[in-house]
Amino acid sequence: MSTSDQRWFHRRGDLARDGWESVVDENTPGWAHTGIRVADLTATDSLALAPAGVERIVVPLSGSFTVAYFEGADTTTTRLKGRASVFDGPTDVLYLSSAATAVLTGVGRVAIATSPTDVVKPSVHIPASDTPVELRGAGRSSRQVHNFGTPQALDAARLIVCEVITPAENWSSYPPHKHDEHVPGHESRLEEIYYFETAPVAGSDAAAETAFGMFSTYSSPAGEIDINAMVRTGDIALVPFGYHGPAVAAPGYDLYYLNVMAGPDPEREWLISDDPAHAWVRDTWAGQSVDERLPHTNDSNDKEGDR
């Protein structure tokens, strides 16, 4: 791995705090608008989601969870059915308003996307069946995007959240792009977190810990950044500015990442600018088909075998 600043890339466990495997929030140096918490829970564990003044999306990575949340005098309990793994299609998620605090229990691995805000939007449970699934790109740039937390799917205050599955040998977050300038109608300013998971392709005998992908960022006029990293399950990249991409799934291994975005602009918009040197690649997709391995769903993975 090479980086210009060790603040922007963190191996699994480097950001452990208060019972969480990883924590990114406003206390992270150089960070202000987004956050993430990741944990593995057993049947005897519980984790508090507090204080108020932070909107959250609870994303089961593997396993099932119960969230008891409190808004004023009201208490609501929501069961998240979850999924076997991040490579088994969409999961149900829970958006928690900035007026809520909560307690999380269950068995499995979970991510909490966060953003500080005083704006209060209604809490909402989003079933997996209601998650917009997008097949983006074509050919070896094919990937699957679950848009449960984008502006078109969720009425949040600041958070923009989605997850991406990239099959083995494919490229995603490509062409390299940025969102670090406020150009109305063209580009928005958004901090971005990449949380990664990797796994051997279905049916492989490879050990889970051998799975990896690659991720890169580089500088833009907004700031200097340089990440060229081999990524594995639990690793986190922070993108405060600059061009980011590609994220590449190595042969033999599938790649997943959860994107968490928010920024200082008055509008909640996800507007990007491609690196002009590589933007032409999008035009080549017109003559290619989407990778036949997509979409990844619970049904297709059941047919292929367990991970």
CSV table of C-alpha atoms in Angstrom, one decimal:
chain,number,residue,atom,x,y,z
A,1,MET,CA,0.0,0.0,0.0
A,2,SER,CA,1.1,3.5,-0.7
A,3,THR,CA,-0.6,6.6,0.7
A,4,SER,CA,0.4,10.3,0.9
A,5,ASP,CA,-1.4,10.5,4.3
A,6,GLN,CA,-2.1,7.6,6.6
A,7,ARG,CA,-5.3,9.4,7.8
A,8,TRP,CA,-7.1,8.2,4.6
A,9,PHE,CA,-6.8,4.4,4.7
A,10,HIS,CA,-7.3,2.1,7.7
A,11,ARG,CA,-6.9,-1.6,8.1
A,12,ARG,CA,-9.6,-3.7,9.8
A,13,GLY,CA,-9.5,-2.9,13.5
A,14,ASP,CA,-7.3,0.2,13.3
A,15,LEU,CA,-10.2,2.4,14.3
A,16,ALA,CA,-11.6,0.2,17.1
A,17,ARG,CA,-13.4,2.1,19.9
A,18,ASP,CA,-16.0,1.4,22.6
A,19,GLY,CA,-16.8,-2.2,21.6
A,20,TRP,CA,-16.9,-1.4,17.8
A,21,GLU,CA,-14.4,-2.8,15.4
A,22,SER,CA,-14.2,0.5,13.5
A,23,VAL,CA,-15.5,4.0,14.2
A,24,VAL,CA,-15.3,7.0,11.9
A,25,ASP,CA,-17.1,10.2,13.1
A,26,GLU,CA,-16.5,13.9,13.7
A,27,ASN,CA,-13.7,13.0,16.1
A,28,THR,CA,-11.7,11.4,13.2
A,29,PRO,CA,-9.0,13.9,12.2
A,30,GLY,CA,-9.9,15.8,9.0
A,31,TRP,CA,-13.5,14.5,9.0
A,32,ALA,CA,-16.7,16.3,9.5
A,33,HIS,CA,-19.8,15.2,7.6
A,34,THR,CA,-20.0,11.3,7.6
A,35,GLY,CA,-19.4,8.4,9.8
A,36,ILE,CA,-19.5,4.6,10.0
A,37,ARG,CA,-19.5,2.1,12.8
A,38,VAL,CA,-18.9,-1.6,12.2
A,39,ALA,CA,-19.2,-4.5,14.7
A,40,ASP,CA,-19.6,-8.3,15.0
A,41,LEU,CA,-22.3,-9.2,17.6
A,42,THR,CA,-22.9,-12.4,19.4
A,43,ALA,CA,-26.2,-13.4,21.2
A,44,THR,CA,-25.0,-11.7,24.4
A,45,ASP,CA,-23.9,-8.4,22.9
A,46,SER,CA,-25.8,-5.1,22.7
A,47,LEU,CA,-24.5,-1.8,21.3
A,48,ALA,CA,-25.9,1.7,22.0
A,49,LEU,CA,-26.6,4.1,19.2
A,50,ALA,CA,-26.5,7.5,20.9
A,51,PRO,CA,-26.7,10.4,21.2
A,52,ALA,CA,-29.4,12.1,19.2
A,53,GLY,CA,-28.4,14.7,16.6
A,54,VAL,CA,-27.1,12.0,14.3
A,55,GLU,CA,-29.1,10.4,11.5
A,56,ARG,CA,-28.2,6.7,10.9
A,57,ILE,CA,-28.8,3.8,8.5
A,58,VAL,CA,-28.5,0.3,10.1
A,59,VAL,CA,-27.1,-2.1,7.4
A,60,PRO,CA,-26.9,-5.8,8.2
A,61,LEU,CA,-23.8,-7.2,6.5
A,62,SER,CA,-24.4,-10.7,7.7
A,63,GLY,CA,-26.9,-12.1,10.2
A,64,SER,CA,-30.1,-10.6,11.7
A,65,PHE,CA,-30.6,-7.8,14.2
A,66,THR,CA,-33.2,-6.1,16.4
A,67,VAL,CA,-33.2,-2.4,16.9
A,68,ALA,CA,-35.1,-0.8,19.8
A,69,TYR,CA,-35.2,2.9,19.2
A,70,PHE,CA,-36.5,5.8,21.2
A,71,GLU,CA,-37.9,9.1,20.0
A,72,GLY,CA,-39.3,11.2,22.8
A,73,ALA,CA,-41.8,9.0,24.8
A,74,ASP,CA,-42.1,6.5,22.0
A,75,THR,CA,-40.3,3.2,21.8
A,76,THR,CA,-40.3,1.1,18.6
A,77,THR,CA,-38.7,-2.3,18.0
A,78,THR,CA,-37.8,-3.3,14.5
A,79,ARG,CA,-36.5,-6.7,13.4
A,80,LEU,CA,-34.0,-6.6,10.5
A,81,LYS,CA,-34.1,-10.0,8.7
A,82,GLY,CA,-30.7,-9.3,7.2
A,83,ARG,CA,-28.8,-11.8,4.9
A,84,ALA,CA,-26.2,-14.5,4.9
A,85,SER,CA,-23.5,-12.2,3.5
A,86,VAL,CA,-23.1,-9.0,1.5
A,87,PHE,CA,-22.9,-11.1,-1.6
A,88,ASP,CA,-26.4,-12.5,-1.2
A,89,GLY,CA,-28.3,-9.6,-2.6
A,90,PRO,CA,-30.0,-6.6,-0.9
A,91,THR,CA,-30.8,-6.5,2.8
A,92,ASP,CA,-33.6,-4.7,4.7
A,93,VAL,CA,-32.2,-1.6,6.4
A,94,LEU,CA,-33.4,0.9,9.0
A,95,TYR,CA,-33.1,4.6,8.7
A,96,LEU,CA,-33.1,6.3,12.1
A,97,SER,CA,-34.0,10.0,12.4
A,98,SER,CA,-31.7,12.4,14.2
A,99,ALA,CA,-34.2,12.6,17.0
A,100,ALA,CA,-33.7,8.9,17.8
A,101,THR,CA,-31.4,6.9,20.1
A,102,ALA,CA,-31.3,3.1,19.9
A,103,VAL,CA,-30.0,-0.2,21.2
A,104,LEU,CA,-28.8,-2.8,18.7
A,105,THR,CA,-28.8,-6.6,19.4
A,106,GLY,CA,-28.5,-9.7,17.3
A,107,VAL,CA,-26.0,-12.1,15.8
A,108,GLY,CA,-23.8,-11.2,12.9
A,109,ARG,CA,-21.9,-8.3,11.4
A,110,VAL,CA,-23.5,-4.9,11.0
A,111,ALA,CA,-22.5,-1.4,9.7
A,112,ILE,CA,-24.1,1.9,10.9
A,113,ALA,CA,-23.8,4.8,8.4
A,114,THR,CA,-24.0,8.1,10.2
A,115,SER,CA,-24.1,11.9,9.6
A,116,PRO,CA,-24.5,14.6,12.2
A,117,THR,CA,-27.6,16.9,11.6
A,118,ASP,CA,-30.3,18.9,13.4
A,119,VAL,CA,-32.8,18.2,10.6
A,120,VAL,CA,-35.3,15.5,11.7
A,121,LYS,CA,-36.7,13.1,9.1
A,122,PRO,CA,-39.0,10.2,9.9
A,123,SER,CA,-37.4,6.9,10.8
A,124,VAL,CA,-38.3,4.2,8.2
A,125,HIS,CA,-37.7,0.5,7.7
A,126,ILE,CA,-36.8,-0.3,4.1
A,127,PRO,CA,-37.5,-4.0,3.1
A,128,ALA,CA,-35.0,-5.6,0.8
A,129,SER,CA,-37.8,-6.0,-1.8
A,130,ASP,CA,-38.1,-2.1,-1.9
A,131,THR,CA,-34.4,-1.5,-2.5
A,132,PRO,CA,-33.7,-0.2,-6.0
A,133,VAL,CA,-31.1,-2.5,-7.6
A,134,GLU,CA,-29.1,-1.0,-10.4
A,135,LEU,CA,-26.8,-2.8,-12.8
A,136,ARG,CA,-24.3,-0.2,-13.7
A,137,GLY,CA,-21.7,-0.2,-16.5
A,138,ALA,CA,-21.1,-3.1,-18.9
A,139,GLY,CA,-18.6,-5.8,-19.8
A,140,ARG,CA,-15.7,-5.8,-17.3
A,141,SER,CA,-17.0,-2.6,-15.8
A,142,SER,CA,-20.3,-4.2,-14.7
A,143,ARG,CA,-21.3,-3.9,-11.1
A,144,GLN,CA,-24.5,-4.1,-9.0
A,145,VAL,CA,-25.6,-1.2,-6.9
A,146,HIS,CA,-28.2,-1.3,-4.0
A,147,ASN,CA,-29.6,2.3,-3.8
A,148,PHE,CA,-31.5,2.1,-0.5
A,149,GLY,CA,-30.1,5.3,0.8
A,150,THR,CA,-29.8,7.6,-2.3
A,151,PRO,CA,-31.9,10.7,-2.7
A,152,GLN,CA,-34.3,9.0,-5.1
A,153,ALA,CA,-35.1,6.2,-2.6
A,154,LEU,CA,-34.8,7.8,0.9
A,155,ASP,CA,-35.9,11.1,2.4
A,156,ALA,CA,-32.9,11.7,4.6
A,157,ALA,CA,-31.4,15.0,5.9
A,158,ARG,CA,-27.8,14.6,4.6
A,159,LEU,CA,-26.9,10.9,4.3
A,160,ILE,CA,-26.4,9.3,0.8
A,161,VAL,CA,-25.7,5.6,1.2
A,162,CYS,CA,-25.5,2.7,-1.2
A,163,GLU,CA,-23.6,-0.6,-1.6
A,164,VAL,CA,-21.8,-2.1,-4.6
A,165,ILE,CA,-21.0,-5.7,-5.6
A,166,THR,CA,-18.2,-6.1,-8.1
A,167,PRO,CA,-17.8,-9.6,-9.5
A,168,ALA,CA,-14.3,-11.1,-9.8
A,169,GLU,CA,-12.1,-9.5,-12.5
A,170,ASN,CA,-14.4,-6.5,-12.9
A,171,TRP,CA,-13.7,-2.8,-12.3
A,172,SER,CA,-16.0,-0.4,-10.4
A,173,SER,CA,-15.9,3.2,-9.2
A,174,TYR,CA,-14.7,3.7,-12.8
A,175,PRO,CA,-14.0,6.0,-14.6
A,176,PRO,CA,-12.3,7.8,-11.7
A,177,HIS,CA,-14.5,10.6,-10.6
A,178,LYS,CA,-14.7,13.3,-7.9
A,179,HIS,CA,-17.3,15.3,-5.9
A,180,ASP,CA,-15.3,18.0,-4.1
A,181,GLU,CA,-16.5,21.2,-5.7
A,182,HIS,CA,-19.9,22.9,-5.5
A,183,VAL,CA,-21.0,23.5,-9.1
A,184,PRO,CA,-24.8,23.7,-9.1
A,185,GLY,CA,-26.3,21.1,-11.4
A,186,HIS,CA,-22.9,19.5,-12.2
A,187,GLU,CA,-21.0,18.5,-9.1
A,188,SER,CA,-21.6,18.4,-5.3
A,189,ARG,CA,-19.3,18.4,-2.3
A,190,LEU,CA,-19.4,15.1,-0.6
A,191,GLU,CA,-17.1,13.3,1.9
A,192,GLU,CA,-17.1,9.6,1.1
A,193,ILE,CA,-16.4,6.5,3.1
A,194,TYR,CA,-15.6,3.1,1.4
A,195,TYR,CA,-16.1,0.1,3.7
A,196,PHE,CA,-14.8,-3.1,2.0
A,197,GLU,CA,-15.6,-6.8,2.1
A,198,THR,CA,-14.1,-9.5,-0.1
A,199,ALA,CA,-14.8,-13.2,-0.6
A,200,PRO,CA,-13.7,-16.1,-2.8
A,201,VAL,CA,-16.1,-16.7,-5.7
A,202,ALA,CA,-18.9,-19.1,-5.0
A,203,GLY,CA,-17.8,-22.7,-5.2
A,204,SER,CA,-14.1,-21.9,-4.6
A,205,ASP,CA,-12.0,-23.8,-2.1
A,206,ALA,CA,-9.9,-20.7,-1.3
A,207,ALA,CA,-9.7,-19.5,2.2
A,208,ALA,CA,-11.8,-16.4,3.0
A,209,GLU,CA,-8.8,-14.5,4.3
A,210,THR,CA,-7.0,-14.8,1.0
A,211,ALA,CA,-9.6,-12.7,-0.8
A,212,PHE,CA,-8.7,-9.2,-1.9
A,213,GLY,CA,-9.3,-6.3,-4.2
A,214,MET,CA,-7.6,-3.1,-5.2
A,215,PHE,CA,-8.6,0.6,-4.6
A,216,SER,CA,-7.0,3.9,-5.7
A,217,THR,CA,-7.4,7.6,-5.2
A,218,TYR,CA,-5.5,10.5,-6.5
A,219,SER,CA,-5.3,14.3,-6.2
A,220,SER,CA,-7.6,17.0,-7.6
A,221,PRO,CA,-7.4,20.8,-7.3
A,222,ALA,CA,-9.3,20.4,-4.0
A,223,GLY,CA,-6.5,18.5,-2.3
A,224,GLU,CA,-3.7,16.0,-2.4
A,225,ILE,CA,-4.4,12.3,-1.8
A,226,ASP,CA,-2.8,9.1,-2.9
A,227,ILE,CA,-4.1,5.6,-2.0
A,228,ASN,CA,-3.1,2.5,-3.9
A,229,ALA,CA,-4.1,-0.3,-1.6
A,230,MET,CA,-4.8,-4.0,-1.5
A,231,VAL,CA,-8.2,-4.2,0.3
A,232,ARG,CA,-9.7,-6.9,2.4
A,233,THR,CA,-12.8,-7.4,4.6
A,234,GLY,CA,-13.1,-4.7,7.2
A,235,ASP,CA,-10.7,-2.1,5.6
A,236,ILE,CA,-11.9,1.5,5.3
A,237,ALA,CA,-10.9,4.2,2.9
A,238,LEU,CA,-11.8,7.9,3.5
A,239,VAL,CA,-12.1,10.2,0.5
A,240,PRO,CA,-12.3,13.8,1.6
A,241,PHE,CA,-11.5,15.1,-1.9
A,242,GLY,CA,-9.8,14.0,-5.1
A,243,TYR,CA,-10.5,11.5,-7.8
A,244,HIS,CA,-11.4,8.0,-6.6
A,245,GLY,CA,-11.4,4.7,-8.5
A,246,PRO,CA,-11.0,2.2,-9.7
A,247,ALA,CA,-12.1,-0.4,-7.2
A,248,VAL,CA,-11.0,-3.7,-8.7
A,249,ALA,CA,-12.1,-7.3,-7.9
A,250,ALA,CA,-9.1,-9.6,-8.3
A,251,PRO,CA,-9.6,-12.8,-10.3
A,252,GLY,CA,-11.1,-15.4,-8.1
A,253,TYR,CA,-12.5,-13.0,-5.6
A,254,ASP,CA,-15.7,-10.9,-5.4
A,255,LEU,CA,-15.6,-7.3,-4.0
A,256,TYR,CA,-18.2,-5.4,-2.0
A,257,TYR,CA,-18.1,-1.9,-0.6
A,258,LEU,CA,-20.5,0.3,1.3
A,259,ASN,CA,-20.4,4.0,0.4
A,260,VAL,CA,-21.4,6.6,2.9
A,261,MET,CA,-21.6,10.2,1.7
A,262,ALA,CA,-22.6,13.6,3.0
A,263,GLY,CA,-21.4,17.1,2.6
A,264,PRO,CA,-21.8,20.9,3.3
A,265,ASP,CA,-23.8,21.8,0.3
A,266,PRO,CA,-27.4,23.2,0.8
A,267,GLU,CA,-28.9,20.4,-1.4
A,268,ARG,CA,-28.7,16.7,-0.8
A,269,GLU,CA,-27.4,15.7,-4.3
A,270,TRP,CA,-25.0,13.1,-5.6
A,271,LEU,CA,-23.3,14.8,-8.6
A,272,ILE,CA,-19.9,13.7,-9.9
A,273,SER,CA,-17.3,14.8,-12.4
A,274,ASP,CA,-15.3,12.1,-14.2
A,275,ASP,CA,-11.6,12.6,-14.7
A,276,PRO,CA,-11.6,14.0,-18.3
A,277,ALA,CA,-8.6,11.8,-19.2
A,278,HIS,CA,-10.8,8.7,-18.7
A,279,ALA,CA,-14.4,9.8,-19.2
A,280,TRP,CA,-14.4,8.4,-22.8
A,281,VAL,CA,-14.6,4.9,-21.3
A,282,ARG,CA,-18.3,5.3,-20.6
A,283,ASP,CA,-19.0,5.5,-24.3
A,284,THR,CA,-17.6,2.0,-24.8
A,285,TRP,CA,-20.3,0.5,-22.7
A,286,ALA,CA,-22.9,1.1,-25.3
A,287,GLY,CA,-21.7,-1.9,-27.4
A,288,GLN,CA,-21.3,-4.3,-24.5
A,289,SER,CA,-23.7,-6.4,-22.4
A,290,VAL,CA,-23.9,-6.4,-18.6
A,291,ASP,CA,-21.9,-9.2,-17.0
A,292,GLU,CA,-24.1,-12.3,-17.0
A,293,ARG,CA,-23.1,-13.1,-13.4
A,294,LEU,CA,-25.3,-10.2,-12.3
A,295,PRO,CA,-27.5,-9.6,-10.5
A,296,HIS,CA,-26.3,-11.3,-7.4
A,297,THR,CA,-29.4,-12.4,-5.5
A,298,ASN,CA,-30.3,-14.8,-2.7
A,299,ASP,CA,-31.7,-17.2,-5.3
A,300,SER,CA,-28.7,-17.1,-7.6
A,301,ASN,CA,-26.3,-17.6,-4.8
A,302,ASP,CA,-28.3,-20.5,-3.4
A,303,LYS,CA,-27.9,-22.2,-6.8
A,304,GLU,CA,-24.2,-21.6,-6.9
A,305,GLY,CA,-23.5,-22.8,-3.4
A,306,ASP,CA,-22.7,-21.3,-0.1
A,307,ARG,CA,-19.9,-18.8,0.5
